[in-house]
Coordinates of C-alpha atoms in Angstrom, one line a residue:
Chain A
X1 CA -99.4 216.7 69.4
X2 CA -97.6 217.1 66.0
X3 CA -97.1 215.0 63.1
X4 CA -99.9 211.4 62.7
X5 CA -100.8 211.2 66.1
X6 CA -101.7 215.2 65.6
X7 CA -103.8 214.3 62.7
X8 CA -105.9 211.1 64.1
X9 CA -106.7 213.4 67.3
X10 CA -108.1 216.1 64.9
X11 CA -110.0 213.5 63.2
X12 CA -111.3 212.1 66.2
X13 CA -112.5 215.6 67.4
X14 CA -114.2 216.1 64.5
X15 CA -115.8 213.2 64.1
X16 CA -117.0 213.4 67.8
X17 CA -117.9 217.2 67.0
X18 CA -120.4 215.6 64.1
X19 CA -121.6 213.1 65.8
X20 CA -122.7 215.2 68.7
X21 CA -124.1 217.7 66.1
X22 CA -126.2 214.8 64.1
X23 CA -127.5 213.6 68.1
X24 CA -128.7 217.4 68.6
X25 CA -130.4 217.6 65.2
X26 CA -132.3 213.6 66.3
X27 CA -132.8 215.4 69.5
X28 CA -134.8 218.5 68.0
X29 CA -136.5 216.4 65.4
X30 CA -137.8 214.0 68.0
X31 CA -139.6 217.1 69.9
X32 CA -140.5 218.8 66.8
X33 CA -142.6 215.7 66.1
X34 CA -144.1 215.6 69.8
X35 CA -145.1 218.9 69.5
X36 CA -147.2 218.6 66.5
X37 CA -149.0 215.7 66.8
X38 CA -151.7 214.2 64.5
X39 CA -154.9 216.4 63.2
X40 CA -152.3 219.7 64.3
X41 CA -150.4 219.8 61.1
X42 CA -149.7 223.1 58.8
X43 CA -151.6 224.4 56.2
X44 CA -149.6 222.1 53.2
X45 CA -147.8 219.7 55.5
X46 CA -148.9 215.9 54.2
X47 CA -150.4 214.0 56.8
X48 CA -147.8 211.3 56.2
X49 CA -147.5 208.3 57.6
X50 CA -145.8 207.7 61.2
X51 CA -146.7 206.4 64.6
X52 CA -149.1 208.0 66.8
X53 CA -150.2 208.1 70.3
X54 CA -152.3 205.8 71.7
X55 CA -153.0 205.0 75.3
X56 CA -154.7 201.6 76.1
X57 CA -155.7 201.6 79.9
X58 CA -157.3 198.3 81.0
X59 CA -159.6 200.5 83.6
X60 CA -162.0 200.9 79.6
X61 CA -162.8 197.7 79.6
X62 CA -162.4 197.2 83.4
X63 CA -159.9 194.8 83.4
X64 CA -158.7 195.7 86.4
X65 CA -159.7 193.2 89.0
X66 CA -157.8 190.6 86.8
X67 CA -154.5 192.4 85.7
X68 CA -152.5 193.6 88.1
X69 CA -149.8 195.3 86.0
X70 CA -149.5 197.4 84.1
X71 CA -152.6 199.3 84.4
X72 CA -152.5 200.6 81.1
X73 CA -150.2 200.7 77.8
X74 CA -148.6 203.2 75.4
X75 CA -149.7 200.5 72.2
X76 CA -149.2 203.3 69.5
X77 CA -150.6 202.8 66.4
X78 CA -149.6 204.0 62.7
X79 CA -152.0 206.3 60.3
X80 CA -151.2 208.8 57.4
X81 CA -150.7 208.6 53.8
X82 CA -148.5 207.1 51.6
X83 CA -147.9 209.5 49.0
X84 CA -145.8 208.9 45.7
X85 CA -142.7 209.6 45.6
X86 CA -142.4 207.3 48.7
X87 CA -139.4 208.4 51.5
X88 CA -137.0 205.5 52.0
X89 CA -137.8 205.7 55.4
X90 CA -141.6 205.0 54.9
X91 CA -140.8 202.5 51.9
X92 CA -140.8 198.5 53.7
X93 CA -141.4 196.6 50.0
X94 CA -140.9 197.9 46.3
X95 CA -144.3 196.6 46.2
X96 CA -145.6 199.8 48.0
X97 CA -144.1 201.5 45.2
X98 CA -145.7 199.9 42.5
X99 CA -149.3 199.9 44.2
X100 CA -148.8 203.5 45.1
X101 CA -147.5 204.8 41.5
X102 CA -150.4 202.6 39.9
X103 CA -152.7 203.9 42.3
X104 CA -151.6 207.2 41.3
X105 CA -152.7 207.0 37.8
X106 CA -156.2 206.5 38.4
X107 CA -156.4 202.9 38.4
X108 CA -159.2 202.7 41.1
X109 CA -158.5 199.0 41.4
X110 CA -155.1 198.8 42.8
X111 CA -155.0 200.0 46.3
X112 CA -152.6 203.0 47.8
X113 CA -150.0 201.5 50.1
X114 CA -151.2 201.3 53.3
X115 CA -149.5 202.9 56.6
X116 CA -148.6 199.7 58.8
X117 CA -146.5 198.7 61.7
X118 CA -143.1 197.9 60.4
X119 CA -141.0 197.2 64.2
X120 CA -142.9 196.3 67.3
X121 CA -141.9 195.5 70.7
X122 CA -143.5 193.3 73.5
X123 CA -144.6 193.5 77.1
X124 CA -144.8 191.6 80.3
X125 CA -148.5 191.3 82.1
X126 CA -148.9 190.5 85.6
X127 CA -152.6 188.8 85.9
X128 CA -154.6 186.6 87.7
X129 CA -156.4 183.4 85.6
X130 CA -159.7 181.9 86.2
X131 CA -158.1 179.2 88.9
X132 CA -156.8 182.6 90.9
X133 CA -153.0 181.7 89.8
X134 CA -150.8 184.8 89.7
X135 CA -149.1 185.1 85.8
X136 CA -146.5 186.8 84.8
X137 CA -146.1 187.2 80.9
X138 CA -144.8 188.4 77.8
X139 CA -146.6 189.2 75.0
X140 CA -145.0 190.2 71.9
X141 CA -145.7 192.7 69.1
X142 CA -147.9 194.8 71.7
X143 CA -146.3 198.2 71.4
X144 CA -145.8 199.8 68.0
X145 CA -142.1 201.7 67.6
X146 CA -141.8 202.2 63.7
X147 CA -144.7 202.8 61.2
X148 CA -143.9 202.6 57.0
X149 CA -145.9 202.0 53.9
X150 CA -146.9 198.3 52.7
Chain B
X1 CA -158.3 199.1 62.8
X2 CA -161.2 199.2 65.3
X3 CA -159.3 201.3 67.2
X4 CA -158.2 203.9 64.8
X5 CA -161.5 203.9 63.6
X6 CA -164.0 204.4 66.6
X7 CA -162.8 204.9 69.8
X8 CA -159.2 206.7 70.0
X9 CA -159.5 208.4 67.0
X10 CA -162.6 210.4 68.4
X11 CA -161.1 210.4 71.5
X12 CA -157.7 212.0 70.2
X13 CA -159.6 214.5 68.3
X14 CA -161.1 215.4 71.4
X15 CA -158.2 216.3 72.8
X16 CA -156.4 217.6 70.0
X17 CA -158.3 220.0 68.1
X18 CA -160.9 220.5 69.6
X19 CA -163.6 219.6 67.2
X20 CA -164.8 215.8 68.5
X21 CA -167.9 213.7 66.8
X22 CA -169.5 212.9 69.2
X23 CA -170.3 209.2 70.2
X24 CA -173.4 208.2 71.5
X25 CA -173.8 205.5 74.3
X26 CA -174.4 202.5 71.9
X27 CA -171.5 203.5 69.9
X28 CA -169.0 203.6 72.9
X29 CA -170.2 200.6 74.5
X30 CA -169.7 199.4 71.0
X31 CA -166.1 200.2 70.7
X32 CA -165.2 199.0 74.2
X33 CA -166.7 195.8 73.2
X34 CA -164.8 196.0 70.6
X35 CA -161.4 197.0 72.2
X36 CA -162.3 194.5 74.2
X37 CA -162.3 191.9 72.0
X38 CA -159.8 192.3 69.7
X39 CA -157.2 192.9 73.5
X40 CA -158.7 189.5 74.3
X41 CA -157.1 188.2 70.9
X42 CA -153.9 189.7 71.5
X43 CA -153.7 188.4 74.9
X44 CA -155.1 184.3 73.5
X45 CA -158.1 184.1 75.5
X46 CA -161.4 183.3 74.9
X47 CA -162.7 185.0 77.2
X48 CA -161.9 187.3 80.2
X49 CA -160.9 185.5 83.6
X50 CA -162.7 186.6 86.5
X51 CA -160.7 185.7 89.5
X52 CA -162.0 185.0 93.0
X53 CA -161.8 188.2 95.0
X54 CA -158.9 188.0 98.0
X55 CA -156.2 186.0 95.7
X56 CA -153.1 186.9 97.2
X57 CA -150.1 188.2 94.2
X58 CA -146.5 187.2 96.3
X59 CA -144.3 189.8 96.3
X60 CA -141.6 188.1 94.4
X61 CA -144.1 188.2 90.8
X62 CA -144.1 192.0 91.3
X63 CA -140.4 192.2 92.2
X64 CA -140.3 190.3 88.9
X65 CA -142.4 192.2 86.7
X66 CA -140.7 195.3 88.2
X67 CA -137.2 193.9 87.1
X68 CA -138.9 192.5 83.7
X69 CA -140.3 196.1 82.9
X70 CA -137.5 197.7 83.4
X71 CA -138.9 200.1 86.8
X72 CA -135.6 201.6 87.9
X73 CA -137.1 204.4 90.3
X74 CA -137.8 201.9 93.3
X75 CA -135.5 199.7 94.6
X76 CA -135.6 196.2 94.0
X77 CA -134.8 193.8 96.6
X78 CA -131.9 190.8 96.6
X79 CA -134.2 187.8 96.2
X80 CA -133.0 186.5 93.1
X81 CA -130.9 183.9 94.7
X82 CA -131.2 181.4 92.0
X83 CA -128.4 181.0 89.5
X84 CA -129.2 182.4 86.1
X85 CA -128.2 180.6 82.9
X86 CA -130.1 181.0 79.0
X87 CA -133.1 178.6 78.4
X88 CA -136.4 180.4 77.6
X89 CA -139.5 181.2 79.6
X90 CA -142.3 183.5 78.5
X91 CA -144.1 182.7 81.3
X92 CA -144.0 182.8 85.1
X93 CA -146.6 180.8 87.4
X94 CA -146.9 181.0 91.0
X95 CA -148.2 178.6 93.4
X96 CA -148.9 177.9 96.8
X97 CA -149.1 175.0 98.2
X98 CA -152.7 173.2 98.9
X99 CA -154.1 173.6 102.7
X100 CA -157.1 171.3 101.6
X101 CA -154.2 168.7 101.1
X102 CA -153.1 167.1 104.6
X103 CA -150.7 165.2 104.2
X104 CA -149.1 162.3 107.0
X105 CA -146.9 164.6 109.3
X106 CA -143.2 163.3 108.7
X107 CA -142.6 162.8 112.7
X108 CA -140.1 165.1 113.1
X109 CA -140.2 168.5 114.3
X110 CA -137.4 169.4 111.2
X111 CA -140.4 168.1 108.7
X112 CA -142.9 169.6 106.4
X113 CA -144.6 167.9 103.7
X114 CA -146.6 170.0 101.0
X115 CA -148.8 169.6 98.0
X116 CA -148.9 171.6 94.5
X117 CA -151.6 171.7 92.6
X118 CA -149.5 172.0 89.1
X119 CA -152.6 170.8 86.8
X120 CA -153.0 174.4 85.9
X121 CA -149.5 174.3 83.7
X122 CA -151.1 174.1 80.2
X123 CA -149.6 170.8 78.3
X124 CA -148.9 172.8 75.5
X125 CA -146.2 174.9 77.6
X126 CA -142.7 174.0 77.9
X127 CA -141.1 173.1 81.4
X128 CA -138.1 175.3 81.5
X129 CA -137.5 175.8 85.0
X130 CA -139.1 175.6 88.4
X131 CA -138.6 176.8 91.9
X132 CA -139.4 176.1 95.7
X133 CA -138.5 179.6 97.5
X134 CA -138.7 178.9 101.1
X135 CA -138.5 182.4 103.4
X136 CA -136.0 181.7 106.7
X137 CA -136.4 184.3 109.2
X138 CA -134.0 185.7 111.4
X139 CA -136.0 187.9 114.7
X140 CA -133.4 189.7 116.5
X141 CA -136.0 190.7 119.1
X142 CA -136.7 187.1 120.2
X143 CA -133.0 185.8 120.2
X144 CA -130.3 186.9 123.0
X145 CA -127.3 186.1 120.4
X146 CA -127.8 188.5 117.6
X147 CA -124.1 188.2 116.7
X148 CA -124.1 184.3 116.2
X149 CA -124.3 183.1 112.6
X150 CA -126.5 180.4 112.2
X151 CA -126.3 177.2 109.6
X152 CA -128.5 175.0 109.1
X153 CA -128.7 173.0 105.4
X154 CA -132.5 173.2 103.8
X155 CA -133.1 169.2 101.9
X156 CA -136.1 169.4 99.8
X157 CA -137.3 165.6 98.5
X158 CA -140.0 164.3 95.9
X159 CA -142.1 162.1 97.6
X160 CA -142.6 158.6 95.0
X161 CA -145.6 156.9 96.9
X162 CA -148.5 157.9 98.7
X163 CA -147.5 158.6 102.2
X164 CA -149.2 156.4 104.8
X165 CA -149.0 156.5 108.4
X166 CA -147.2 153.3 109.6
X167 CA -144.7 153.0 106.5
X168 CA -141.6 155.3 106.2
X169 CA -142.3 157.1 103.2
X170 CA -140.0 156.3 100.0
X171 CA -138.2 159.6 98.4
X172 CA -135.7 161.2 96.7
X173 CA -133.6 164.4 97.3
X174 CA -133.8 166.9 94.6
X175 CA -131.8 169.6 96.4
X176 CA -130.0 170.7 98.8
X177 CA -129.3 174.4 100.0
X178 CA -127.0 175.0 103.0
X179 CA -128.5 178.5 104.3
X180 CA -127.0 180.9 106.8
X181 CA -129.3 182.3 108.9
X182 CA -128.0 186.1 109.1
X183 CA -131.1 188.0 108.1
X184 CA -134.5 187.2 107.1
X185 CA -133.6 186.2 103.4
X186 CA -135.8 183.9 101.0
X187 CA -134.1 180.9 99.4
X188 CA -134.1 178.9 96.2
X189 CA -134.5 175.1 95.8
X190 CA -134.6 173.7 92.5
X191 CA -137.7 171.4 91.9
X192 CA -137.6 171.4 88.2
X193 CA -137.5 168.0 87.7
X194 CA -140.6 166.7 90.4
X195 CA -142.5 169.3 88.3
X196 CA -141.7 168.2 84.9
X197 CA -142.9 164.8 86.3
X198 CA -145.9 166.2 87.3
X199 CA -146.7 168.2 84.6
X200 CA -146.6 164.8 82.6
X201 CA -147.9 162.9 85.2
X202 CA -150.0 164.3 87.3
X203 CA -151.2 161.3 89.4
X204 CA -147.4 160.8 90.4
X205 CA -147.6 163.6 92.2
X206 CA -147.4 162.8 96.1
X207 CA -146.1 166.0 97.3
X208 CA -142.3 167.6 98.5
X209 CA -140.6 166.7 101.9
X210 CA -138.9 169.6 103.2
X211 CA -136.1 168.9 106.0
X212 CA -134.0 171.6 108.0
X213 CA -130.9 169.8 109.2
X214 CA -128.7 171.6 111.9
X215 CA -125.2 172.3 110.1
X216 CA -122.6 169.7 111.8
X217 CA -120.2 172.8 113.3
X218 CA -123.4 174.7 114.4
X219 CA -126.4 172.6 115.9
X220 CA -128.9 174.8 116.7
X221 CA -131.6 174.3 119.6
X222 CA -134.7 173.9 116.9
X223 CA -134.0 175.4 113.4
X224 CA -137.7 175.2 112.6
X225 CA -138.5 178.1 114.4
X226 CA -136.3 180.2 111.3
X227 CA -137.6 178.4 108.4
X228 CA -141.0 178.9 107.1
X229 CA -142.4 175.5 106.3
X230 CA -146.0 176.0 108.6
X231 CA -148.1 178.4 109.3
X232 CA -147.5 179.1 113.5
X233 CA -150.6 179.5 115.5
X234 CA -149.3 183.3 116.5
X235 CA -148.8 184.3 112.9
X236 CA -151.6 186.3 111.2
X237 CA -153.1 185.2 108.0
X238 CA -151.9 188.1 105.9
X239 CA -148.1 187.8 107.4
X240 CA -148.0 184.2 106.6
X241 CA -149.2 184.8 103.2
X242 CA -146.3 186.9 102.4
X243 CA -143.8 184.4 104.5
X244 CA -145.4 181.1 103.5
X245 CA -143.8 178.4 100.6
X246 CA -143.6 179.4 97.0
X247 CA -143.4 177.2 93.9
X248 CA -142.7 179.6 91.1
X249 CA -142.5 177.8 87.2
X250 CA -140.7 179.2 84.3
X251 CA -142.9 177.9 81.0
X252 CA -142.6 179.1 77.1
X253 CA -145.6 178.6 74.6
X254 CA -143.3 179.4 72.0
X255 CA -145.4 182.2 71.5
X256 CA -143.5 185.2 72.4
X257 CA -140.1 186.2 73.1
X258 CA -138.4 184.9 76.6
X259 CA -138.6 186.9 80.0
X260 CA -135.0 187.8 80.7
X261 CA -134.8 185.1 83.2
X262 CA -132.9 181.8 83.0
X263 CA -132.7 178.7 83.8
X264 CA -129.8 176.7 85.8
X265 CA -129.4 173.0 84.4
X266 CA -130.5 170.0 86.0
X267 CA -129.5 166.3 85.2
X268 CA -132.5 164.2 85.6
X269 CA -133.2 160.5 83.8
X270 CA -137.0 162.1 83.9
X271 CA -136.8 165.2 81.9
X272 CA -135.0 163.7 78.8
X273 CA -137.8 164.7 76.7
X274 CA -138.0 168.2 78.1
X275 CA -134.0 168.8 77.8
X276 CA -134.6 167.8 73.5
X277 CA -137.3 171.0 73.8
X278 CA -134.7 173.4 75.1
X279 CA -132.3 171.7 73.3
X280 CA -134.3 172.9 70.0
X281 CA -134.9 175.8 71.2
X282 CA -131.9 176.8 72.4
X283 CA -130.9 176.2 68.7
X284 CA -133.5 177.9 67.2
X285 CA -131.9 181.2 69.6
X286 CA -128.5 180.9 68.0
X287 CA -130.2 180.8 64.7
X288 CA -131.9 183.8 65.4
X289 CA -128.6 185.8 66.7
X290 CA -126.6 184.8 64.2
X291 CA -129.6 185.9 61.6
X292 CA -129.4 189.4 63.7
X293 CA -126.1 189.5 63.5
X294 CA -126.1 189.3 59.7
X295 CA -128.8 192.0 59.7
X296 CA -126.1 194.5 61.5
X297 CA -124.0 193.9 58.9

């Protein structure tokens, strides 16, 4: 089509173009991270912070004669360092800033920022109690999903 | 922190690059103690319940927790019959009814009467719904008329006195259901308010009165024989513990965020004080949206 309508479908196409380009780039980003998990990293790559894998199965502690379900849960957990300058991304309060630049000049009594959950999500139990009653639960902040400096 | 620092780390390692520390046996049983303890915390108890081996789990908590958790690669069946509307509830309980329990037989072959032991409800949790699912069965080998639809209505009461054998006993109806008997189904009753009266009261609690009334337009020969109320002398323990009476209650310890289940509403002179609670919380909810909602902006 010619004229305006010509020009919004161009602008649409593109726009769809980027966005499909900018979802690609998440995409490869994503498995660039799975692929090099913690304790893996390159010679000069910072261990920064960000989440990491971590399995909880109930079988360790052999808690499974009194949950039913899940058997086991991907909690996550968050490690790395919190270098200065700090990545918006990894930056949840100015404060971590401050402690971190402080902490930076040798002042051994401020603490670096630490590496802490920032988003967490919940899940649902199914277990038995001590009067044999079958539960079903929901237990929030369980599972990690975002990581950043505090 | 324990984790990080004892046992995944070590154990990541070990699978990462290759290089673990190794832990000796006091230091493992150390950090599943620990794990242990600090999963304990997260999960509020004091200490880990050790159930009585042979408790059954009905089928309809695992259809739950399947449809709470999401697990799309096996089917889940149509027994949600209830209506769904927004109050929350963190927590599901299940109960069967008491066999110790015997209560006066109502007279009538249409009759059951049944007892819940509902103590277990913590006081501290919110009543914010509760269920009677009742299993009607429809065995196309034993019936010559497989085409003929069935009706019957399903009355559940609260019983208000102890039942004695002379006296009629004194009750009220809390719901009715008007159930076609097509295929073996479950159905719904809403009890919410004999519960919340127990919960509060538990000495007031003197059991339900299930009836099966033939449908008007369809009287059926005995409709007993499709409506699981009692256990029949043919039926094996393990079938009747998947057919037999379940009360299932919908709590919330304010604790947590709601199970996406709901609750339909129930006008009871009893559960004023209950109906503020989700009141309040109900507010609290539309706080918190419209705070989300301000986030996204």
């Amino acid at each position: 089509p010619k004229g305006d309508k010509g020009k919004k479908c161009r602008k649409k196409r593109k726009e769809r173009r980027e966005r499909r380009k900018n979802k690609k780039n998440k995409k490869k980003n994503k498995e660039d991270k799975k692929e090099n998990p913690p304790g893996t990293e390159r010679p000069g790559h910072q261990n920064l912070c960000r989440r990491r894998p971590l399995h909880v199965d109930f079988k360790d502690v052999q808690w499974t004669d009194w949950i039913v379900a899940p058997l086991g849960y991907d909690a996550y957990y968050c490690d790395g360092t919190c270098p200065f300058p700090l990545s918006d991304n990894l930056n949840t309060t100015n404060h971590a800033v401050v402690q971190t630049l402080v902490n930076g000049v040798d002042a051994q009594a401020a603490p670096t920022a630490c590496c802490v959950p920032t988003t967490l999500s919940s899940i649902s139990m199914l277990y038995m109690d001590e009067h044999d009653k079958v539960i079903l639960k929901n237990y929030d902040d369980m599972v990690v999903e975002g990581c950043g400096c505090r | 922190e324990l984790i990080t620092s004892t046992y995944t780390q070590s154990t990541y390692r070990t699978a990462t690059s290759g290089a673990p520390p190794p832990l000796t046996e006091e230091q493992k049983k150390k950090a599943v103690a620990a794990l242990e303890s600090s999963l304990l915390t997260l999960f509020g108890f004091s200490r880990r319940p050790r159930p009585s081996k042979g408790v059954v789990i009905p089928q309809y908590m695992i259809d739950l927790y399947r449809q709470q958790s999401g697990d799309t690669d096996t089917p889940i069946p149509a027994v949600y019959t209830r209506k769904h509307s927004s109050s929350p509830a963190n927590t599901v309980r299940s109960f069967f009814h008491e066999d110790e329990v015997q209560l006066h037989e109502c007279g009538t072959d249409n009759c059951a009467r049944i007892w819940f032991n509902v103590t277990y409800i913590p006081q501290s949790e919110v009543l914010t719904d509760a269920e009677l699912r009742i299993y009607v069965e429809r065995n196309h080998t034993h019936e010559p008329d497989i085409d003929k639809v069935l009706r019957h209505k399903l009355q559940v009461f609260e019983i208000m006195k102890p039942v004695s054998k002379d006296k009629e006993s004194i009750s009220r109806l809390i719901d009715v259901q008007d159930i076609i008997v097509q295929n073996s189904s479950w159905v719904s009753l809403d009890v919410h308010p004999a519960v919340l009266k127990w919960k509060n009261k538990p000495r007031e609690n003197h059991g339900l009165e299930i009836r099966v009334v033939p449908h008007r337009n369809y009287p059926s020969s005995n409709p007993l024989t499709h409506v699981r109320l009692r256990r029949a002398t043919e039926v094996e323990q393990s079938e009747w513990n998947i057919q037999r009476p379940l009360l299932v209650t919908y709590t919330d310890d304010g604790k947590a965020s709601s199970l996406s289940r709901t609750k339909r509403s129930s006008d009871s002179d009893d559960n004023n004080d209950a109906d503020d609670d989700i009141e309040e919380n109900a507010e609290s909810d539309t706080k918190k949206k419209r705070k989300r909602k301000r986030k996204k902006c």
